[in-house]
Tab-separated table of C-alpha atoms in Angstrom:
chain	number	residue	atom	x	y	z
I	2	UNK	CA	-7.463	8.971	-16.930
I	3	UNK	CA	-6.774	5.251	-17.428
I	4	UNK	CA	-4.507	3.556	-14.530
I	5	UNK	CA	-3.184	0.296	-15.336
I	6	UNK	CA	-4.125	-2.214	-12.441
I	7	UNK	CA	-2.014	-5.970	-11.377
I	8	UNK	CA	-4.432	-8.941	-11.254
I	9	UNK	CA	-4.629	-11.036	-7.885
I	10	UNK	CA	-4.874	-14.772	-7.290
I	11	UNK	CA	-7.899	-14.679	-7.551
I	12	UNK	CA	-8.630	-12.435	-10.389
I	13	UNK	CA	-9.454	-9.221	-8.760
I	14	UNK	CA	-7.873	-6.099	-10.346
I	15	UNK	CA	-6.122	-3.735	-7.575
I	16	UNK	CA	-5.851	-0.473	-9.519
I	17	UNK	CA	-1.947	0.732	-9.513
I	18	UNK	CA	-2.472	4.125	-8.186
I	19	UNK	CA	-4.715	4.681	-4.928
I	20	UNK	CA	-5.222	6.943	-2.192
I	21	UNK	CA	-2.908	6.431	0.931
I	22	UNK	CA	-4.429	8.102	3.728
I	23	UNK	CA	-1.697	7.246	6.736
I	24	UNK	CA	-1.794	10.449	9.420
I	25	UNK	CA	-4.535	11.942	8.168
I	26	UNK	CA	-8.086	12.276	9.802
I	27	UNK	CA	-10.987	14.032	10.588
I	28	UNK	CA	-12.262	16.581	8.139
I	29	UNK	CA	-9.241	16.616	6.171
I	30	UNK	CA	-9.483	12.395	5.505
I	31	UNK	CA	-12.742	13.205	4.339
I	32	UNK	CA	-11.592	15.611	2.025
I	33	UNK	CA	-8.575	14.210	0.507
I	34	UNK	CA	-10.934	10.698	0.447
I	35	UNK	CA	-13.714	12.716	-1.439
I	36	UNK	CA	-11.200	14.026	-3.860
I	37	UNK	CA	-9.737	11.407	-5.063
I	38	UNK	CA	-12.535	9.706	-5.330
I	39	UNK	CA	-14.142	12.449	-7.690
I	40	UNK	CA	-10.805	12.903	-9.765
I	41	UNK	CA	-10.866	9.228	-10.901
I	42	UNK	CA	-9.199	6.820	-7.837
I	43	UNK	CA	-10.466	3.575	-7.913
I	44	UNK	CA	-8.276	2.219	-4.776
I	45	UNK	CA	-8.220	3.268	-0.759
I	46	UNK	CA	-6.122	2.560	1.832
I	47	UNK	CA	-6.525	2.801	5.118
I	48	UNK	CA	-5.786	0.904	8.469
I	49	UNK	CA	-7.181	0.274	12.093
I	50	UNK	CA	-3.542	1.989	13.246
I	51	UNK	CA	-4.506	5.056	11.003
I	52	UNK	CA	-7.664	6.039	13.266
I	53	UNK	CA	-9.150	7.222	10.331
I	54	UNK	CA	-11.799	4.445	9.603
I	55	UNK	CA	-14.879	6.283	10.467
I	56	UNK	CA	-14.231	9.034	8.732
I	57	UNK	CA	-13.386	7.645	5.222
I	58	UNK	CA	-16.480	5.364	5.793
I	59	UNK	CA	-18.662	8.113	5.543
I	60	UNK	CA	-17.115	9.202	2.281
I	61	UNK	CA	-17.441	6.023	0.655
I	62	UNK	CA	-21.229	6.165	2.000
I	63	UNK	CA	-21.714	8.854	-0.947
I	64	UNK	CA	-20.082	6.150	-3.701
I	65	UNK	CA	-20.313	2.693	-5.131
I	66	UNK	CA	-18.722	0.826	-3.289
I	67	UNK	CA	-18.549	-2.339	-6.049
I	68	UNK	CA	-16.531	0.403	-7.656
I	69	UNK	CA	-13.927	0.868	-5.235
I	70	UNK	CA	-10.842	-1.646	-4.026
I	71	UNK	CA	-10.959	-1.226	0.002
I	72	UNK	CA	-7.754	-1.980	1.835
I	73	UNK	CA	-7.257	-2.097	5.784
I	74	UNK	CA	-4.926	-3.788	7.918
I	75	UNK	CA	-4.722	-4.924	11.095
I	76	UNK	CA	-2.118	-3.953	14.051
I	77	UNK	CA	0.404	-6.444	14.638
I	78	UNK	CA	-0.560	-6.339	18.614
I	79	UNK	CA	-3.886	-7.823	17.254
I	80	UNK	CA	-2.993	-10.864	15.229
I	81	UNK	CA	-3.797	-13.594	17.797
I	82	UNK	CA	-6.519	-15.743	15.871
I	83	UNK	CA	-9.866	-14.083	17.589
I	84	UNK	CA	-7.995	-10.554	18.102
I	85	UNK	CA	-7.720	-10.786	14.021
I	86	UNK	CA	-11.394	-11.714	13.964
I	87	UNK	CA	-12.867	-8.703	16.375
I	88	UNK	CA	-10.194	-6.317	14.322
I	89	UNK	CA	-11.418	-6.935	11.250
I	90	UNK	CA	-15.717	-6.912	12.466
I	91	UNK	CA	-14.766	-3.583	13.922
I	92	UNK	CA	-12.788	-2.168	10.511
I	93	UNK	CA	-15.712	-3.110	8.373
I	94	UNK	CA	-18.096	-1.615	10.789
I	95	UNK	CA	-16.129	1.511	10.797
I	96	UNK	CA	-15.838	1.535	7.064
I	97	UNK	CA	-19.404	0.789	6.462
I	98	UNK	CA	-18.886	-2.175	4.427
I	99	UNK	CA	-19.376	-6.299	4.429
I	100	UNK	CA	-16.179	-6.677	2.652
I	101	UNK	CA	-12.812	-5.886	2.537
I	102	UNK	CA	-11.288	-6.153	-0.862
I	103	UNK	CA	-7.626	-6.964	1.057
I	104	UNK	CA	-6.938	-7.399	4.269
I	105	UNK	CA	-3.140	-6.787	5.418
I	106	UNK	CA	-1.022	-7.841	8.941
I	107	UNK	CA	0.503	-4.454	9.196
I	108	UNK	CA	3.360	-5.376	11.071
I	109	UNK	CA	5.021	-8.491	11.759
I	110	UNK	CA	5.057	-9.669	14.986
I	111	UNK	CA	7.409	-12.191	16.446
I	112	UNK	CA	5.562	-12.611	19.823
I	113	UNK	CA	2.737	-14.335	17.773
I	114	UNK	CA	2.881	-17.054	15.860
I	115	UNK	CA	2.132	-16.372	11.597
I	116	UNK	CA	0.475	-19.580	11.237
I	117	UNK	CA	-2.279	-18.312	13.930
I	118	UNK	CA	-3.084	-15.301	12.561
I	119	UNK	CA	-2.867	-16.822	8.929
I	120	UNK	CA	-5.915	-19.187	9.898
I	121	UNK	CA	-7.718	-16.758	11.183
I	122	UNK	CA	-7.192	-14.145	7.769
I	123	UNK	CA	-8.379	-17.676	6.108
I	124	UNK	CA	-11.190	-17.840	8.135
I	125	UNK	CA	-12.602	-14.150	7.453
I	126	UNK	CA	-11.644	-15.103	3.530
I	127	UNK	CA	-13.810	-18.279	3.538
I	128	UNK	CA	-16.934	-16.121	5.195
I	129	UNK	CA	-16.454	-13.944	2.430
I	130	UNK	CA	-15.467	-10.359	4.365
I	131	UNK	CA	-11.906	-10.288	3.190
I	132	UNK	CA	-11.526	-10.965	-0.587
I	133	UNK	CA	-7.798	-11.032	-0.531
I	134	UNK	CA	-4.968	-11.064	2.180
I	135	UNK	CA	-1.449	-9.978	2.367
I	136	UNK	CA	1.016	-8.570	4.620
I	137	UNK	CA	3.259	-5.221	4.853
I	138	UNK	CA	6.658	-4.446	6.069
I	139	UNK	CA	7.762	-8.399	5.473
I	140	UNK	CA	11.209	-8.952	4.558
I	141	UNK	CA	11.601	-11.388	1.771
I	142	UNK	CA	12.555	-14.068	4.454
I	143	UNK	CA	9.137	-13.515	6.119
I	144	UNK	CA	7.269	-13.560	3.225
I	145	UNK	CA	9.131	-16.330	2.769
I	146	UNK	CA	7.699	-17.524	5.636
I	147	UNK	CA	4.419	-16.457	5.429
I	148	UNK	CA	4.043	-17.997	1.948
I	149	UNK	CA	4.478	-22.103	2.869
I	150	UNK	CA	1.807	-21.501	6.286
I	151	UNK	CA	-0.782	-19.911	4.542
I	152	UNK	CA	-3.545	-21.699	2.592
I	153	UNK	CA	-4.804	-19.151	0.891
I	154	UNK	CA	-2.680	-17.283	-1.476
I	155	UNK	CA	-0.529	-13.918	-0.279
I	156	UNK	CA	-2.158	-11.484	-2.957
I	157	UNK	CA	-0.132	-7.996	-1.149
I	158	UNK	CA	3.315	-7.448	0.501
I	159	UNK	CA	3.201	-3.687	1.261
I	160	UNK	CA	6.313	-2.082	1.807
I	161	UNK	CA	8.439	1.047	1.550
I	162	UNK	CA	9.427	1.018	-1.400
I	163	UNK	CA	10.823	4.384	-3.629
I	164	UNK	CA	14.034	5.650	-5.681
I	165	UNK	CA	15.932	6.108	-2.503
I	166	UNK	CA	14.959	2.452	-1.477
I	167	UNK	CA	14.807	0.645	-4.549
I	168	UNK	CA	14.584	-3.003	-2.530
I	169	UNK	CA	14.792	-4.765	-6.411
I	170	UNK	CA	15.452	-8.130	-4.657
I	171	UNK	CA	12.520	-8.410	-2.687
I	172	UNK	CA	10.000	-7.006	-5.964
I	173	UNK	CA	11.593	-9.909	-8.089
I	174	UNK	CA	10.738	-12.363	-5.281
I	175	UNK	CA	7.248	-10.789	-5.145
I	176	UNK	CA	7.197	-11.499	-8.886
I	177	UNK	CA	8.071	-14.737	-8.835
I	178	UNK	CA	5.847	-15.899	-6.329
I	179	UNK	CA	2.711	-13.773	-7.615
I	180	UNK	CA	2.468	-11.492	-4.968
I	181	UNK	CA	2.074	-7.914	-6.029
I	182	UNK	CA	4.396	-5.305	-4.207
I	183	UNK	CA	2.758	-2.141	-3.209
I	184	UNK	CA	4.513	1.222	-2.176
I	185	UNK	CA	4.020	2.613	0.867
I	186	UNK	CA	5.799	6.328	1.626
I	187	UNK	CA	6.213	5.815	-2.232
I	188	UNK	CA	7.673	9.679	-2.280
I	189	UNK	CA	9.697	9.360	0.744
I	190	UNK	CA	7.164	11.360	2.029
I	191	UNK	CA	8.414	14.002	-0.104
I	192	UNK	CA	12.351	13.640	0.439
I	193	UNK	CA	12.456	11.873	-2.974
I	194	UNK	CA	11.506	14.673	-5.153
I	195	UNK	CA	14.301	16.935	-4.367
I	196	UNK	CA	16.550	14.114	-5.839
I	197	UNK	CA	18.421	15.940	-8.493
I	198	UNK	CA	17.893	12.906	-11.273
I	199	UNK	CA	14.297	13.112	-10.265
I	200	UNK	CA	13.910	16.725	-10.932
I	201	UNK	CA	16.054	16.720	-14.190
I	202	UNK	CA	14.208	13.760	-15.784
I	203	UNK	CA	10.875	15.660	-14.518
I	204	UNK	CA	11.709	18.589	-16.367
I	205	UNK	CA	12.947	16.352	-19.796
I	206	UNK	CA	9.191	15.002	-19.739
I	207	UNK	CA	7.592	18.373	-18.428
I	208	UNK	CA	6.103	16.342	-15.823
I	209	UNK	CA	6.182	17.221	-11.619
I	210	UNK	CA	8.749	15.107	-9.626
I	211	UNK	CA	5.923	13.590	-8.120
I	212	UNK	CA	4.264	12.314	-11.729
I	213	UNK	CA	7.995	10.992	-12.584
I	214	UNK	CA	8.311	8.651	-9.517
I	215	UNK	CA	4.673	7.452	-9.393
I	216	UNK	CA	5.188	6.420	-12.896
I	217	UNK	CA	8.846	4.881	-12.459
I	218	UNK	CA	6.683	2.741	-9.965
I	219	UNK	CA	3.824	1.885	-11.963
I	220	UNK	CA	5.932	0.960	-15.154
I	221	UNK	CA	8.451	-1.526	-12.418
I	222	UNK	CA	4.563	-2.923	-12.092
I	223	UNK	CA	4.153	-1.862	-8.072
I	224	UNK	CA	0.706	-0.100	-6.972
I	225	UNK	CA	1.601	2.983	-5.634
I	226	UNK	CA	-0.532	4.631	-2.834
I	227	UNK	CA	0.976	8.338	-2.513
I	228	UNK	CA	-1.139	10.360	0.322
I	229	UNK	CA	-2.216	14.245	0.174
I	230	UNK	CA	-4.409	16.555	1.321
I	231	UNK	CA	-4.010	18.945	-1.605
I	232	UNK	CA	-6.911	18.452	-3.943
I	233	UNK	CA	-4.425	19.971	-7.017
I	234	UNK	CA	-1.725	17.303	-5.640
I	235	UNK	CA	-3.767	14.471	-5.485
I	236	UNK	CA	-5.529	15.147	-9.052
I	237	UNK	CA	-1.480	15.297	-10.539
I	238	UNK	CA	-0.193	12.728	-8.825
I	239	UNK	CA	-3.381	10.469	-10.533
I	240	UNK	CA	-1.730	11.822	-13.486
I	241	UNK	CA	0.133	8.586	-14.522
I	242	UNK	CA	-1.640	6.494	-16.692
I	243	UNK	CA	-1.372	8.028	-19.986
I	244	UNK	CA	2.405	8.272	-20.910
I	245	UNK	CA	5.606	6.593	-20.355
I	246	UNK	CA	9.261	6.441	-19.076
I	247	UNK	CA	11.847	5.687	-21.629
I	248	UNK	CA	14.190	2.410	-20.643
I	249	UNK	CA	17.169	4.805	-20.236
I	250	UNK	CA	15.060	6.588	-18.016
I	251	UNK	CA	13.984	3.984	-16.026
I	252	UNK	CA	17.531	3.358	-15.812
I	253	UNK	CA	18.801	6.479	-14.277
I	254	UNK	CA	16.111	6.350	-11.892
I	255	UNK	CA	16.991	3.058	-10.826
I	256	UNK	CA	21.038	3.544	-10.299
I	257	UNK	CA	20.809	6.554	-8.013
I	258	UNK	CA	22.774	6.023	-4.982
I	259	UNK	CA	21.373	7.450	-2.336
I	260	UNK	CA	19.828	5.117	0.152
I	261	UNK	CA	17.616	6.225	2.979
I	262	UNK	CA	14.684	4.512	4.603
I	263	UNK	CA	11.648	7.404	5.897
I	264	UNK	CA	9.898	5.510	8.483
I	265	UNK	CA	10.905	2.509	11.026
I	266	UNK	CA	9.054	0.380	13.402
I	267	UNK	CA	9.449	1.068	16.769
I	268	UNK	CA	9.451	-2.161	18.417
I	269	UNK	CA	9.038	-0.654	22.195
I	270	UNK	CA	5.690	0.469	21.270
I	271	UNK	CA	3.143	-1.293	22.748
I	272	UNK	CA	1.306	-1.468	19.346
I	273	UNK	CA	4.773	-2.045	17.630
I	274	UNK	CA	4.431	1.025	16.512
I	275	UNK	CA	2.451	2.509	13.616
I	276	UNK	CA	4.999	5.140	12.286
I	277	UNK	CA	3.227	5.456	8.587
């Protein structure tokens, strides 16, 4: 199966489709890693928040690692300059790896300053353990942000991103400023694919609901990390790279009306809260 990827700044290729592995651990991380890994998925992502580091470390042990794109991110109560530092040493020992192929802030965080923790993602760029770093769950006005106090260029802005919240304003900012957008909860974790446009342009293209979305993402040019546990779900949902959406399909897709976000950020939490 060939999966279209976006180039970064700096050349790398971040395939479109990878494994999201949010609330999943132990045994069953290993699995679904293992899995996708074995049915074709070039791309994992993972984060310190996730507590799952360890475990998908020890899958990649069994792999090429030159072979696969590595994301991780780091909480937003750890992005003073030498918490960013320690986070990321203690991700990459986790993982089992020198390098991180992108390295997010998972969370803004308006108790710290941007430009701090910026410097210190430039820092672990320059020493060559993150390749490329970006940011998740930024509005366009902090990316906006984000964009004119860092020196090194914002490859990522990972955010939820699906039919049911279609944010088309932000993507085209992405666009213009080179930034890729990548979906997280890209099926609404799983609220999507009842959608009855879904499910009738799924059955026009005998395709799952699942296959339909992934690819209405991967055709607007997003990476798409969709998570599972379900070796058969994870092998369809890989099952993107070989056909396509018409325009008026597209179309539909993009003009449904129902709007509903599937996670928030709890701002109480003392970690600002990892909800995905």
């Amino acid at each position: 199966m060939s999966i279209p990827s976006r180039t970064l700044p700096n050349g790398d290729e971040i395939p479109q489709v990878g494994a999201g592995t949010w609330d999943i651990g132990g045994e069953t991380v290993k699995e679904s890693v293992g899995a996708a890994l074995d049915a074709g998925y070039a791309h994992v992502d993972t984060a310190e928040g996730y507590e799952n580091e360890a475990e998908i470390g020890e899958v990649l042990a069994e792999y090429d690692r030159e072979e696969i794109f590595l994301t991780s991110k780091v909480l937003p109560s750890n992005l003073h300059y030498e918490s960013v530092l320690e986070s990321c040493e203690a991700s990459l020992d986790r993982l089992g790896t020198d390098y991180l192929d992108l390295y997010l802030i998972h969370w803004p965080n308006p108790t710290i300053s941007l430009r701090e923790t910026m410097q210190a993602l430039e820092r672990l760029h320059e020493e060559g353990k993150v390749r490329n770093i970006g940011v998740s769950n930024f509005s366009k006005y902090q990316l906006m942000f984000a964009l004119k106090v860092a020196d090194v260029p914002i490859a990522v802005n990972q955010v939820e991103f699906h039919p049911w919240l279609y944010q088309e304003d932000l993507l085209e900012y992405c666009e213009d400023n080179d930034v890729v957008l990548t979906a997280a909860a890209p099926l609404a974790r799983t609220e999507v694919l009842e959608d009855p446009v879904i499910r009738d342009v799924a059955e026009e293209y005998d395709r799952t609901p699942a296959q339909v979305v992934l690819r209405w993402q991967v055709q607007k040019g997003v990476v798409t990390i969709p998570k599972s546990s379900t070796p058969e779900h994870i092998r369809s949902n890989f099952e993107v790279g070989d056909w396509e959406l018409d325009a008026d399909d597209v179309g539909r897709i993009d003009d449904i009306d129902t709007e509903k976000r599937v996670y928030m950020i709890d701002v109480d939490d003392e970690t600002y809260g990892i909800p995905r």
